[in-house]
XYZ file of C-alpha atoms in Angstrom:
736
model
C -19.273 -18.359 -188.178
C -18.417 -14.723 -187.568
C -16.076 -13.369 -184.861
C -16.157 -9.808 -183.518
C -14.201 -8.128 -180.745
C -15.018 -5.075 -178.688
C -15.543 -3.442 -175.305
C -18.847 -4.049 -173.498
C -20.395 -0.603 -173.547
C -23.863 -1.413 -172.213
C -25.915 -4.372 -170.957
C -29.443 -3.755 -172.239
C -30.990 -6.847 -170.679
C -29.862 -9.737 -168.507
C -31.828 -12.601 -166.976
C -29.701 -13.887 -164.083
C -31.754 -17.060 -163.773
C -30.754 -18.328 -167.243
C -27.957 -15.798 -168.223
C -29.739 -14.662 -171.426
C -28.134 -11.314 -172.259
C -28.492 -8.426 -174.694
C -25.359 -6.259 -174.736
C -23.717 -3.593 -176.899
C -20.059 -3.934 -177.954
C -17.966 -0.986 -179.064
C -15.921 -2.518 -181.924
C -13.416 -0.976 -184.359
C -16.217 -1.089 -186.954
C -18.790 0.614 -184.741
C -21.473 -0.493 -182.305
C -22.718 -4.114 -182.381
C -25.496 -5.778 -180.438
C -24.873 -9.318 -179.204
C -27.530 -11.663 -177.813
C -27.387 -15.104 -176.261
C -26.629 -17.074 -173.109
C -23.487 -15.487 -171.662
C -22.300 -16.883 -168.279
C -20.656 -13.710 -167.004
C -20.343 -10.252 -168.479
C -19.370 -6.819 -167.153
C -19.346 -3.331 -168.637
C -15.786 -2.384 -169.551
C -14.648 -5.907 -170.428
C -13.233 -6.679 -173.852
C -15.037 -9.681 -175.359
C -14.469 -11.872 -178.375
C -17.850 -13.143 -179.570
C -18.508 -15.892 -182.111
C -21.887 -16.385 -183.755
C -24.210 -15.594 -186.640
C -25.931 -12.367 -187.651
C -29.691 -12.436 -187.252
C -32.284 -9.762 -187.971
C -34.769 -8.757 -185.245
C -37.892 -6.936 -186.550
C -37.823 -4.443 -183.652
C -34.114 -4.171 -182.767
C -32.443 -4.731 -186.100
C -29.234 -6.644 -186.761
C -27.817 -8.665 -183.844
C -25.044 -11.214 -183.390
C -26.525 -14.395 -181.923
C -23.546 -15.779 -180.028
C -22.697 -19.389 -179.275
C -19.335 -18.680 -177.686
C -17.686 -15.755 -175.890
C -14.237 -15.312 -174.401
C -12.543 -12.553 -172.425
C -9.782 -10.552 -174.068
C -7.271 -8.674 -171.963
C -7.665 -4.978 -172.868
C -4.703 -3.503 -174.715
C -5.371 0.240 -174.405
C -5.144 2.553 -171.413
C -8.823 3.446 -171.816
C -9.768 -0.232 -172.097
C -7.808 -1.126 -168.963
C -9.466 1.658 -167.011
C -12.942 0.554 -168.118
C -12.073 -3.051 -167.289
C -10.899 -2.215 -163.754
C -13.864 0.041 -162.998
C -16.452 -2.424 -164.355
C -17.159 -3.995 -160.981
C -15.517 -7.246 -161.961
C -12.923 -6.716 -159.267
C -14.442 -5.717 -155.911
C -12.708 -2.890 -154.045
C -11.741 -1.140 -157.313
C -14.227 1.490 -158.388
C -13.994 4.174 -161.098
C -11.921 6.618 -158.995
C -9.408 4.013 -157.853
C -9.206 2.557 -161.377
C -8.366 5.996 -162.809
C -5.604 6.534 -160.227
C -4.055 3.118 -160.916
C -4.075 3.559 -164.710
C -2.712 7.095 -164.503
C 0.185 5.736 -162.439
C 1.023 2.525 -164.337
C -0.509 2.951 -167.819
C -0.261 -0.099 -170.096
C 1.690 -1.967 -167.400
C -1.288 -1.871 -164.999
C -2.495 -5.457 -165.383
C 1.069 -6.846 -165.205
C 1.636 -4.837 -162.013
C -1.526 -6.245 -160.397
C -0.639 -9.796 -161.405
C 3.121 -9.914 -160.866
C 4.102 -6.974 -158.640
C 0.975 -6.043 -156.662
C 2.892 -4.440 -153.764
C 3.364 -1.424 -156.006
C -0.375 -0.719 -155.762
C 0.350 0.711 -152.302
C 1.882 3.661 -154.155
C -1.723 4.667 -154.891
C -3.359 6.839 -152.230
C -6.108 4.919 -150.415
C -4.671 1.419 -150.999
C -3.209 -0.112 -147.823
C -2.324 -3.686 -146.897
C -5.913 -4.728 -146.252
C -7.298 -3.347 -149.517
C -4.311 -4.666 -151.475
C -4.907 -8.199 -150.224
C -8.536 -8.064 -151.348
C -7.712 -6.654 -154.789
C -5.086 -9.335 -155.437
C -7.444 -12.135 -154.357
C -10.291 -10.795 -156.511
C -8.007 -10.385 -159.567
C -6.781 -13.979 -159.228
C -10.304 -15.254 -158.770
C -11.807 -13.576 -161.817
C -9.348 -15.347 -164.132
C -10.292 -18.731 -162.663
C -13.972 -17.899 -162.490
C -14.403 -17.315 -166.204
C -13.560 -20.891 -167.206
C -15.590 -22.286 -164.330
C -18.685 -20.211 -165.178
C -18.651 -21.434 -168.759
C -18.363 -25.045 -167.510
C -21.224 -24.616 -165.039
C -23.528 -22.854 -167.473
C -23.846 -25.933 -169.668
C -25.487 -27.655 -166.699
C -27.913 -24.834 -166.019
C -26.090 -23.258 -163.055
C -26.539 -19.473 -162.893
C -23.655 -17.053 -162.192
C -24.963 -16.327 -158.691
C -24.721 -19.974 -157.700
C -21.570 -20.322 -159.788
C -19.808 -17.814 -157.534
C -20.949 -19.679 -154.419
C -19.620 -22.926 -155.887
C -16.324 -21.290 -156.780
C -15.979 -19.893 -153.246
C -16.369 -23.426 -151.880
C -14.115 -25.379 -154.251
C -11.828 -22.702 -155.748
C -9.707 -23.718 -158.718
C -10.713 -27.372 -158.163
C -14.385 -26.610 -158.940
C -14.573 -28.377 -162.286
C -12.734 -31.451 -160.972
C -14.896 -31.662 -157.811
C -18.218 -31.399 -159.664
C -17.191 -33.732 -162.457
C -16.264 -36.409 -159.915
C -19.360 -36.057 -157.756
C -21.963 -33.353 -158.459
C -23.980 -34.507 -155.432
C -21.511 -32.734 -153.172
C -23.221 -29.506 -154.216
C -26.351 -30.328 -152.197
C -24.238 -30.702 -149.051
C -21.841 -27.825 -149.464
C -23.747 -25.027 -151.226
C -26.626 -23.203 -149.519
C -29.522 -22.904 -151.963
C -28.620 -25.954 -154.045
C -30.725 -28.876 -152.938
C -30.495 -32.484 -153.926
C -32.937 -32.058 -156.827
C -30.763 -29.376 -158.456
C -27.609 -31.454 -157.972
C -29.477 -34.476 -159.316
C -30.508 -32.581 -162.441
C -26.893 -31.568 -163.047
C -25.790 -35.178 -162.554
C -28.421 -36.431 -165.007
C -27.222 -33.862 -167.570
C -23.720 -35.249 -167.054
C -24.982 -38.742 -167.778
C -24.701 -40.168 -164.249
C -26.984 -43.188 -163.682
C -29.969 -42.901 -161.330
C -28.623 -45.988 -159.541
C -25.078 -44.643 -159.263
C -23.524 -45.164 -155.803
C -22.660 -41.436 -155.871
C -26.357 -40.603 -156.305
C -27.562 -42.990 -153.589
C -24.971 -41.783 -151.073
C -25.651 -38.166 -152.028
C -29.352 -38.666 -151.348
C -28.660 -40.277 -147.960
C -26.253 -37.469 -147.000
C -28.817 -34.874 -148.040
C -31.513 -36.591 -145.971
C -29.259 -36.744 -142.900
C -28.393 -33.048 -143.320
C -32.070 -32.151 -143.693
C -32.817 -33.876 -140.375
C -29.805 -32.131 -138.756
C -31.072 -28.728 -139.929
C -34.255 -29.492 -137.961
C -32.236 -30.206 -134.827
C -31.896 -34.003 -135.038
C -28.612 -35.697 -134.146
C -29.580 -39.100 -135.603
C -32.320 -40.659 -137.733
C -33.958 -44.053 -137.027
C -32.789 -46.481 -139.723
C -36.224 -47.351 -141.083
C -37.279 -43.697 -141.182
C -34.053 -42.771 -142.965
C -34.523 -45.516 -145.595
C -38.109 -44.392 -146.278
C -37.210 -40.663 -146.427
C -34.222 -41.267 -148.714
C -36.346 -43.680 -150.804
C -38.963 -40.976 -151.453
C -36.210 -38.589 -152.492
C -34.291 -41.013 -154.729
C -37.154 -43.113 -156.107
C -35.006 -46.266 -156.209
C -35.255 -49.737 -154.719
C -34.738 -49.578 -150.935
C -32.217 -52.425 -151.240
C -29.850 -49.966 -152.969
C -30.203 -47.566 -150.032
C -29.456 -50.357 -147.575
C -26.345 -51.316 -149.580
C -25.166 -47.695 -149.571
C -25.714 -47.412 -145.807
C -23.481 -50.449 -145.275
C -20.778 -48.905 -147.492
C -21.024 -45.577 -145.670
C -20.704 -47.380 -142.320
C -17.619 -49.272 -143.529
C -16.040 -45.989 -144.698
C -16.808 -44.378 -141.340
C -19.099 -41.735 -142.866
C -21.947 -42.831 -140.606
C -22.199 -44.595 -137.259
C -24.971 -46.684 -135.801
C -26.368 -47.181 -132.309
C -28.743 -50.007 -131.403
C -31.051 -48.941 -128.581
C -34.243 -50.710 -127.572
C -34.304 -52.597 -130.868
C -34.098 -49.325 -132.811
C -31.065 -48.754 -135.044
C -30.068 -45.088 -134.937
C -27.967 -43.711 -137.774
C -25.622 -40.772 -137.205
C -23.318 -38.674 -139.244
C -20.018 -39.594 -137.598
C -19.210 -36.088 -136.179
C -22.526 -36.040 -134.279
C -21.988 -39.526 -132.890
C -18.458 -38.673 -131.768
C -19.666 -35.413 -130.208
C -22.412 -37.150 -128.199
C -19.956 -39.792 -126.981
C -17.373 -37.212 -125.951
C -19.911 -34.961 -124.231
C -21.454 -37.812 -122.246
C -18.051 -39.042 -121.027
C -16.815 -35.569 -120.113
C -20.003 -34.626 -118.247
C -19.798 -37.745 -116.093
C -16.075 -37.176 -115.550
C -16.665 -33.596 -114.359
C -19.525 -34.687 -112.117
C -17.462 -37.399 -110.364
C -14.526 -35.212 -109.352
C -14.228 -34.585 -105.623
C -14.242 -30.793 -105.160
C -12.301 -29.809 -102.078
C -10.439 -26.621 -103.015
C -12.953 -24.430 -101.171
C -13.038 -24.901 -97.416
C -15.613 -22.423 -96.179
C -18.799 -22.297 -94.167
C -21.246 -21.995 -97.076
C -24.234 -20.975 -94.956
C -22.182 -18.222 -93.311
C -21.017 -17.013 -96.738
C -24.646 -16.878 -97.940
C -25.703 -14.946 -94.823
C -22.854 -12.476 -95.410
C -24.022 -11.757 -98.975
C -27.636 -11.339 -97.800
C -26.454 -8.825 -95.196
C -24.129 -6.874 -97.506
C -26.503 -6.775 -100.496
C -29.696 -6.419 -98.439
C -31.383 -9.395 -100.045
C -33.061 -12.581 -98.872
C -32.392 -15.782 -100.815
C -35.187 -18.305 -101.306
C -34.464 -21.892 -100.267
C -33.951 -23.031 -103.876
C -31.499 -20.213 -104.455
C -29.494 -21.192 -101.382
C -29.505 -24.783 -102.654
C -28.144 -23.638 -106.027
C -25.275 -21.742 -104.355
C -24.389 -24.698 -102.099
C -24.442 -27.209 -104.948
C -22.366 -24.922 -107.185
C -19.609 -24.947 -104.555
C -19.824 -28.672 -103.781
C -20.116 -30.098 -107.321
C -17.891 -30.202 -110.380
C -20.871 -29.507 -112.644
C -24.363 -28.220 -111.946
C -27.382 -27.078 -113.983
C -29.424 -24.106 -112.767
C -32.676 -23.753 -114.693
C -35.721 -21.569 -114.284
C -38.011 -19.113 -116.003
C -37.889 -15.304 -115.872
C -37.961 -13.624 -112.485
C -36.717 -16.686 -110.576
C -33.408 -15.087 -109.618
C -30.872 -16.831 -111.838
C -28.805 -13.647 -112.164
C -28.857 -13.049 -108.407
C -27.510 -16.562 -107.838
C -24.762 -16.111 -110.431
C -23.615 -12.871 -108.791
C -23.530 -14.525 -105.361
C -21.492 -17.489 -106.631
C -19.032 -15.157 -108.365
C -18.602 -13.159 -105.157
C -17.881 -16.262 -103.040
C -15.320 -17.622 -105.495
C -13.561 -14.287 -105.945
C -13.318 -13.769 -102.190
C -11.539 -17.131 -102.053
C -9.034 -15.824 -104.604
C -10.302 -18.162 -107.337
C -10.571 -17.302 -111.022
C -14.042 -16.986 -112.548
C -14.859 -16.999 -116.280
C -18.212 -16.196 -117.902
C -19.527 -17.051 -121.365
C -22.698 -17.329 -123.450
C -23.528 -18.688 -126.913
C -24.238 -15.298 -128.546
C -22.725 -11.817 -128.450
C -25.942 -10.262 -127.141
C -26.250 -12.819 -124.342
C -22.590 -12.318 -123.392
C -23.049 -8.533 -123.342
C -26.109 -8.865 -121.121
C -24.167 -11.151 -118.783
C -21.390 -8.569 -118.556
C -23.882 -5.811 -117.722
C -25.636 -7.791 -114.970
C -22.530 -9.195 -113.258
C -19.938 -6.459 -113.795
C -17.498 -9.149 -114.980
C -16.501 -9.558 -118.631
C -18.362 -12.343 -120.406
C -17.323 -13.701 -123.788
C -19.045 -15.692 -126.473
C -18.161 -19.376 -126.260
C -16.350 -19.118 -129.607
C -14.265 -16.209 -128.350
C -13.607 -17.922 -125.011
C -12.228 -20.942 -126.894
C -10.174 -18.658 -129.188
C -11.900 -19.780 -132.306
C -10.225 -19.292 -135.677
C -10.873 -20.503 -139.175
C -8.326 -22.509 -141.133
C -8.522 -24.207 -144.521
C -9.311 -27.543 -142.862
C -12.270 -25.989 -141.040
C -12.911 -24.747 -137.500
C -10.018 -24.561 -135.060
C -9.993 -23.681 -131.380
C -6.929 -22.301 -129.622
C -8.316 -23.506 -126.289
C -8.828 -27.280 -126.321
C -7.746 -30.486 -124.577
C -4.083 -29.684 -125.237
C -4.400 -26.073 -124.098
C -7.318 -26.030 -121.617
C -9.078 -23.101 -119.994
C -7.173 -21.510 -117.141
C -9.994 -20.943 -114.682
C -11.453 -22.338 -111.477
C -15.092 -21.705 -112.334
C -16.837 -21.374 -115.698
C -20.434 -20.119 -115.811
C -22.347 -20.498 -119.101
C -25.587 -18.528 -119.517
C -28.371 -19.303 -122.049
C -27.214 -22.917 -122.067
C -30.381 -24.077 -123.867
C -28.898 -22.561 -127.047
C -25.806 -24.782 -127.110
C -25.892 -27.513 -129.745
C -24.059 -30.832 -129.473
C -21.047 -29.833 -131.599
C -20.349 -26.609 -129.673
C -20.839 -28.405 -126.350
C -18.230 -30.947 -127.445
C -15.684 -28.204 -128.162
C -16.482 -26.472 -124.862
C -16.065 -29.582 -122.704
C -12.798 -30.524 -124.429
C -11.344 -27.307 -123.010
C -12.356 -27.980 -119.383
C -10.097 -30.030 -117.109
C -11.519 -32.042 -114.211
C -11.326 -29.874 -111.104
C -12.748 -26.855 -112.918
C -16.313 -26.196 -111.848
C -18.883 -25.793 -114.628
C -22.267 -24.126 -114.078
C -24.819 -24.299 -116.894
C -27.563 -21.683 -116.534
C -30.614 -21.593 -118.767
C -34.337 -21.935 -119.227
C -35.048 -25.494 -120.318
C -38.614 -24.551 -121.304
C -37.446 -22.259 -124.111
C -36.985 -23.409 -127.688
C -33.960 -25.672 -128.104
C -30.786 -24.798 -129.996
C -30.879 -23.878 -133.677
C -28.169 -26.496 -134.320
C -28.562 -30.263 -133.780
C -29.128 -31.655 -130.331
C -31.202 -31.036 -127.229
C -28.247 -30.673 -124.915
C -29.615 -28.923 -121.827
C -32.830 -30.972 -121.719
C -30.902 -34.231 -122.241
C -28.492 -33.397 -119.418
C -31.424 -32.737 -117.089
C -33.288 -35.878 -118.210
C -30.230 -38.072 -117.613
C -30.600 -37.576 -113.829
C -26.822 -37.912 -113.666
C -25.972 -34.251 -113.175
C -27.030 -32.132 -110.200
C -29.935 -29.905 -111.271
C -31.562 -27.075 -109.330
C -34.878 -25.999 -110.854
C -36.026 -22.551 -109.746
C -39.811 -22.208 -109.720
C -40.473 -19.361 -107.286
C -41.029 -15.859 -108.659
C -39.223 -13.172 -106.697
C -41.502 -10.808 -104.822
C -40.147 -7.765 -106.702
C -40.995 -9.517 -109.993
C -44.599 -10.261 -109.116
C -45.672 -6.856 -110.443
C -44.391 -7.740 -113.900
C -47.024 -9.317 -116.115
C -44.225 -10.390 -118.477
C -42.916 -12.639 -115.712
C -46.320 -13.685 -114.377
C -47.750 -14.438 -117.825
C -44.660 -16.309 -118.972
C -45.085 -18.713 -116.073
C -48.838 -18.961 -116.658
C -48.316 -19.812 -120.332
C -45.638 -22.352 -119.448
C -48.185 -24.097 -117.222
C -50.868 -24.026 -119.945
C -52.830 -21.176 -118.332
C -54.162 -18.168 -120.260
C -52.277 -14.923 -119.688
C -53.712 -11.867 -117.944
C -54.284 -9.196 -120.599
C -54.135 -5.398 -120.309
C -54.134 -5.206 -116.523
C -50.498 -4.303 -115.947
C -47.949 -1.857 -117.287
C -45.727 -4.188 -119.321
C -47.963 -6.738 -121.102
C -50.581 -5.597 -123.634
C -52.830 -7.262 -126.185
C -54.289 -5.238 -129.080
C -57.151 -7.001 -130.832
C -57.174 -7.203 -134.610
C -58.557 -9.906 -136.880
C -57.308 -9.196 -140.405
C -53.605 -9.573 -141.310
C -53.507 -6.180 -143.047
C -54.892 -4.524 -139.898
C -52.315 -6.362 -137.745
C -49.473 -5.130 -139.953
C -50.747 -1.528 -139.882
C -50.983 -1.563 -136.068
C -47.476 -3.029 -135.712
C -46.066 -0.354 -138.040
C -47.871 2.394 -136.095
C -46.611 0.988 -132.767
C -42.993 0.881 -133.936
C -43.026 4.222 -135.737
C -45.126 6.429 -133.445
C -46.907 5.118 -130.383
C -44.198 3.264 -128.497
C -41.318 5.700 -129.214
C -43.445 8.726 -128.251
C -45.003 7.238 -125.100
C -41.943 5.430 -123.727
C -39.123 7.520 -125.220
C -37.740 4.580 -127.235
C -35.458 4.350 -130.235
C -37.719 2.616 -132.783
C -34.860 0.678 -134.404
C -32.608 -0.212 -131.459
C -35.151 -0.630 -128.650
C -38.089 -2.346 -130.388
C -37.932 -5.830 -131.909
C -40.781 -7.411 -133.851
C -40.877 -11.207 -133.437
C -43.071 -13.505 -135.477
C -43.457 -17.279 -135.768
C -43.310 -17.240 -139.576
C -41.153 -16.222 -142.522
C -43.897 -16.046 -145.158
C -47.336 -14.494 -145.320
C -48.582 -10.977 -144.510
C -47.430 -11.217 -140.880
C -44.206 -13.078 -141.713
C -40.773 -11.487 -141.521
C -40.445 -10.810 -145.256
C -43.595 -8.700 -145.359
C -43.054 -6.988 -141.999
C -39.453 -6.025 -142.812
C -40.515 -4.271 -146.021
C -43.201 -2.288 -144.204
C -40.970 -1.405 -141.251
C -37.980 -0.416 -143.388
C -40.222 1.888 -145.392
C -41.270 3.881 -142.309
C -38.268 3.512 -139.967
C -35.463 3.945 -142.503
C -36.964 5.379 -145.683
C -35.123 6.062 -148.914
C -33.188 9.349 -148.893
C -30.670 11.079 -151.124
C -27.887 10.970 -148.551
C -28.363 7.279 -147.713
C -26.443 4.685 -149.674
C -28.420 1.601 -150.665
C -27.899 -1.654 -152.536
C -30.498 -4.012 -153.960
C -29.874 -7.776 -153.911
C -32.722 -9.737 -155.463
C -35.905 -8.451 -153.828
C -34.064 -7.197 -150.714
C -33.005 -3.542 -150.492
C -30.228 -2.760 -148.002
C -29.878 0.825 -146.826
C -27.453 2.640 -144.511
C -29.066 2.616 -141.070
C -30.877 -0.707 -141.586
C -30.990 -3.334 -138.871
C -29.735 -6.652 -140.301
C -29.040 -10.190 -139.160
C -26.438 -12.743 -140.196
C -28.374 -15.815 -141.389
C -25.552 -18.349 -141.736
C -22.381 -19.104 -139.830
C -19.394 -17.439 -141.495
C -16.363 -18.662 -139.616
C -13.757 -16.915 -141.777
C -15.080 -13.360 -142.116
C -12.878 -10.842 -140.292
C -14.022 -8.198 -137.823
C -12.349 -5.289 -136.038
C -13.155 -3.268 -132.953
C -12.132 0.346 -133.506
C -12.009 2.880 -130.683
C -10.890 6.483 -131.132
C -9.593 5.643 -134.580
C -7.441 2.753 -133.334
C -7.982 -0.965 -133.976
C -8.026 -2.448 -130.464
C -9.099 -5.977 -131.316
C -9.387 -8.260 -134.336
C -11.098 -11.601 -134.804
C -12.931 -13.949 -137.143
C -16.451 -15.227 -137.378
C -19.978 -13.806 -137.477
C -22.653 -16.314 -136.628
C -26.212 -17.236 -137.500
C -28.556 -14.955 -135.521
C -26.094 -12.089 -134.854
C -27.728 -8.631 -135.148
C -25.966 -5.720 -136.801
C -26.483 -2.269 -138.311
C -25.422 -1.079 -141.760
C -23.152 1.961 -141.351
C -21.759 2.380 -144.881
C -22.344 1.226 -148.469
C -19.369 1.965 -150.720
C -20.185 1.654 -154.415
C -16.601 2.572 -155.279
C -15.070 -0.385 -153.427
C -18.255 -2.498 -153.733
C -18.420 -3.222 -150.005
C -20.966 -2.793 -147.238
C -19.853 -2.161 -143.670
C -21.930 -3.601 -140.812
C -21.395 -3.105 -137.064
C -22.302 -6.059 -134.806
C -22.655 -5.942 -131.018
C -22.319 -2.130 -131.289
C -18.582 -2.244 -132.012
C -17.517 -5.170 -134.264
C -16.952 -3.713 -137.733
C -17.298 -6.154 -140.635
C -16.875 -5.477 -144.348
C -18.985 -7.516 -146.790
C -18.266 -7.538 -150.509
C -21.447 -7.155 -152.543
C -21.387 -10.832 -153.538
C -21.617 -11.791 -149.832
C -24.835 -9.918 -149.115
C -26.976 -13.056 -149.348
C -25.603 -13.843 -145.864
C -27.588 -10.932 -144.424
C -31.290 -10.258 -143.929
C -33.246 -7.232 -142.746
C -34.171 -7.757 -139.108
C -36.646 -5.104 -138.004
C -38.698 -8.273 -137.721
C -37.233 -11.704 -137.144
C -38.475 -15.151 -136.193
C -38.809 -16.223 -132.581
C -36.335 -19.035 -133.285
C -33.684 -16.530 -134.392
C -34.211 -14.374 -131.274
C -32.908 -16.986 -128.840
C -30.217 -15.715 -126.541
C -31.265 -12.131 -127.111
C -33.183 -9.756 -124.910
C -34.885 -6.591 -126.155
C -36.351 -3.659 -124.230
C -39.619 -4.011 -126.159
C -41.047 -6.915 -128.157
C -44.002 -6.620 -130.539
C -45.520 -9.839 -131.890
C -48.366 -10.617 -134.332
C -50.821 -13.311 -133.248
C -52.466 -14.819 -136.287
C -53.038 -18.078 -138.136
C -50.086 -20.281 -138.947
C -49.084 -23.946 -139.117
C -49.764 -25.762 -135.818
C -46.085 -26.717 -135.573
C -45.274 -23.001 -135.238
C -48.187 -21.793 -133.146
C -47.061 -23.548 -129.963
C -46.977 -22.772 -126.257
C -43.217 -23.259 -126.301
C -42.761 -20.630 -129.010
C -45.085 -18.100 -127.339
C -43.252 -18.573 -124.037
C -39.873 -18.034 -125.703
C -41.072 -14.836 -127.432
C -42.465 -13.360 -124.214
C -39.280 -14.074 -122.264
C -37.249 -12.090 -124.845
C -38.935 -8.852 -123.652
C -37.174 -6.988 -120.865
C -39.514 -4.033 -120.253
C -42.610 -4.359 -122.419
C -44.384 -6.792 -124.749
C -47.278 -5.957 -127.065
C -49.205 -8.748 -128.808
C -51.328 -7.747 -131.789
C -53.923 -10.019 -133.337
C -56.703 -12.513 -132.762
C -57.260 -13.751 -129.216
C -58.502 -17.094 -130.549
C -55.049 -17.839 -131.949
C -53.453 -16.759 -128.668
C -55.565 -19.367 -126.870
C -54.657 -21.956 -129.503
C -50.977 -21.321 -128.858
C -51.389 -21.712 -125.106
C -53.350 -24.941 -125.617
C -50.892 -26.349 -128.158
C -48.254 -28.060 -126.029
C -46.815 -29.781 -129.062
C -43.071 -30.081 -128.738
C -41.459 -31.456 -131.853
C -39.377 -34.436 -130.835
C -35.680 -34.181 -131.512
C -33.748 -37.340 -132.185
C -30.863 -37.274 -129.731
C -29.276 -39.885 -127.489
C -27.198 -37.783 -125.128
C -29.313 -38.656 -122.078
C -29.043 -42.429 -122.596
C -25.329 -42.178 -123.375
C -24.744 -40.254 -120.129
C -26.600 -42.995 -118.222
C -24.545 -45.639 -120.040
C -21.248 -43.974 -119.100
C -22.441 -43.488 -115.516
C -23.165 -47.207 -115.183
C -19.452 -47.930 -115.645
C -18.498 -45.849 -112.581
């Protein structure tokens, strides 16, 4: 066995999927090529490699390694190369040179033991210092962990995700129960975790494996919007996954119930199995809704009809009967649902209610599930609206999510109006209701015919179906909206009627049969025709929505085509490639997973005016800077929230020139363009088409095959969501 030591000068080849690497070391005896499976390697590092010399007919003598270890560099040049290698984010070549020039051979000791001194270097403030220190600490821990994970076939990319989740306890956590990976790490499914477990010698009938499979199955159902799973269906689904005797699954379910991991509900001879947090959330929400609905509201003593007449006179409007009913019920009741499609006057009602309450000297608060929806609410009412997370003063702590506004510190308001309520899942609704004291009026506004929430639950529909809460359903289109084919066609589609095509000024259908032709037309519309004719910004004003992720008219394909023409490669534009995705300054992107801990700042005139945490699944942003020196990408969300992503966080983002209809919920766009083409029947639904059309504020253009448009209108398939909120509300109500 031979041992050599040297600085990594070049990485000739690296396969990230299996870590096979060909690299050149600069050793005291000259250059040496090493080959083998190396978990993590960076140019500038000093490595000690153990192995045997082999002769390659094309590349000559190479050291085939079976073990590598990191060696702390002992020269000024070595330290500089090490720091500028990219191993430590936020230190690039320029910063590395400055640090080494200042501290010399003491550099690494300074970073480890006296990091405050780094602020002596120009360009390093408190924020950057914190990141450098964290990254330096992590890389020492990561090395050992990567080597441990590699023996079980886990690549460095996933290794970093695992480390971020478990930290220094990674090896302990995985050794005890590798099945946790399928729950905690995005991209690692049960089969991958199972393979690791088998490599570790864990039995196929291990209780850890059975419980892991059940947990994974429950999570898979939750990711499709289900709050519970029928017991028999769960046993069969988990059985297919685990390939074990169903008796073992039944035994594990009993153990999980005894531990409190799951809860059961027996309803109509069906046993429903919940993850405990979902069960608790449904119970809490049902109790709180009934409690709010039963409170006698007597703090407003006014003539409601006279107040309505006054608003009609002052604002020169005429309320429809249903609108008047909504205003009356909002004043009389502790909680009310106002639902209706586009053009039915929901905003007009909200403004009237706000005016009445404010004239009585009462405090009004507004909120919505997403930043875009909150911004739109602010623009239409003239009153600040917040996201629900911001309203509840969300923060992230080590134990998980925390809300500053809760049952112990409730909302200080007389009236809370929530817009786009169809987007609220059961867990968020639970947190919201905890913060509302009886006596505070709650108005839920939304379109129940749109797609339900991305998260588990069918909250708005269940509340309406319970018949326990006052509901006003608006079904009359305002006269001024009758000229809009967006509005007219949305209602037609919702009723199962075919839309009127190409007879108005805001709803167009362009016929095309082949997917390549559809893509070309969409690109032409976004790049040339729509911007020129309507004076639009092609990136900010136009949004392409599609039912699918894959295929020629899916988001992956469309984003590549649209990026190429709307934000092409240029010398002055920074860019970064991650896998097959290329990110470029100026790109429109979307956050694709909830990140509760990431920090954001709002900067105005060079001053930080607000700070916070959390960017959420479905939030749109724009890349404003890519810094190779510090290895960070800066993205602005909601036009003013600045967020810095390290390069190893970029898998949380996706190009969003095109996005799915599901991801567009809660957003409104001046112009929507949508391909109409073949896809799975579960995606080509009336419900989805209706949701897409209602996202367009000024113009919608459909491009594709009219036959598939008709299929969508005819397909009234609504995928059932397993939820029990409606029956639990009725159950609570029966006690009163």
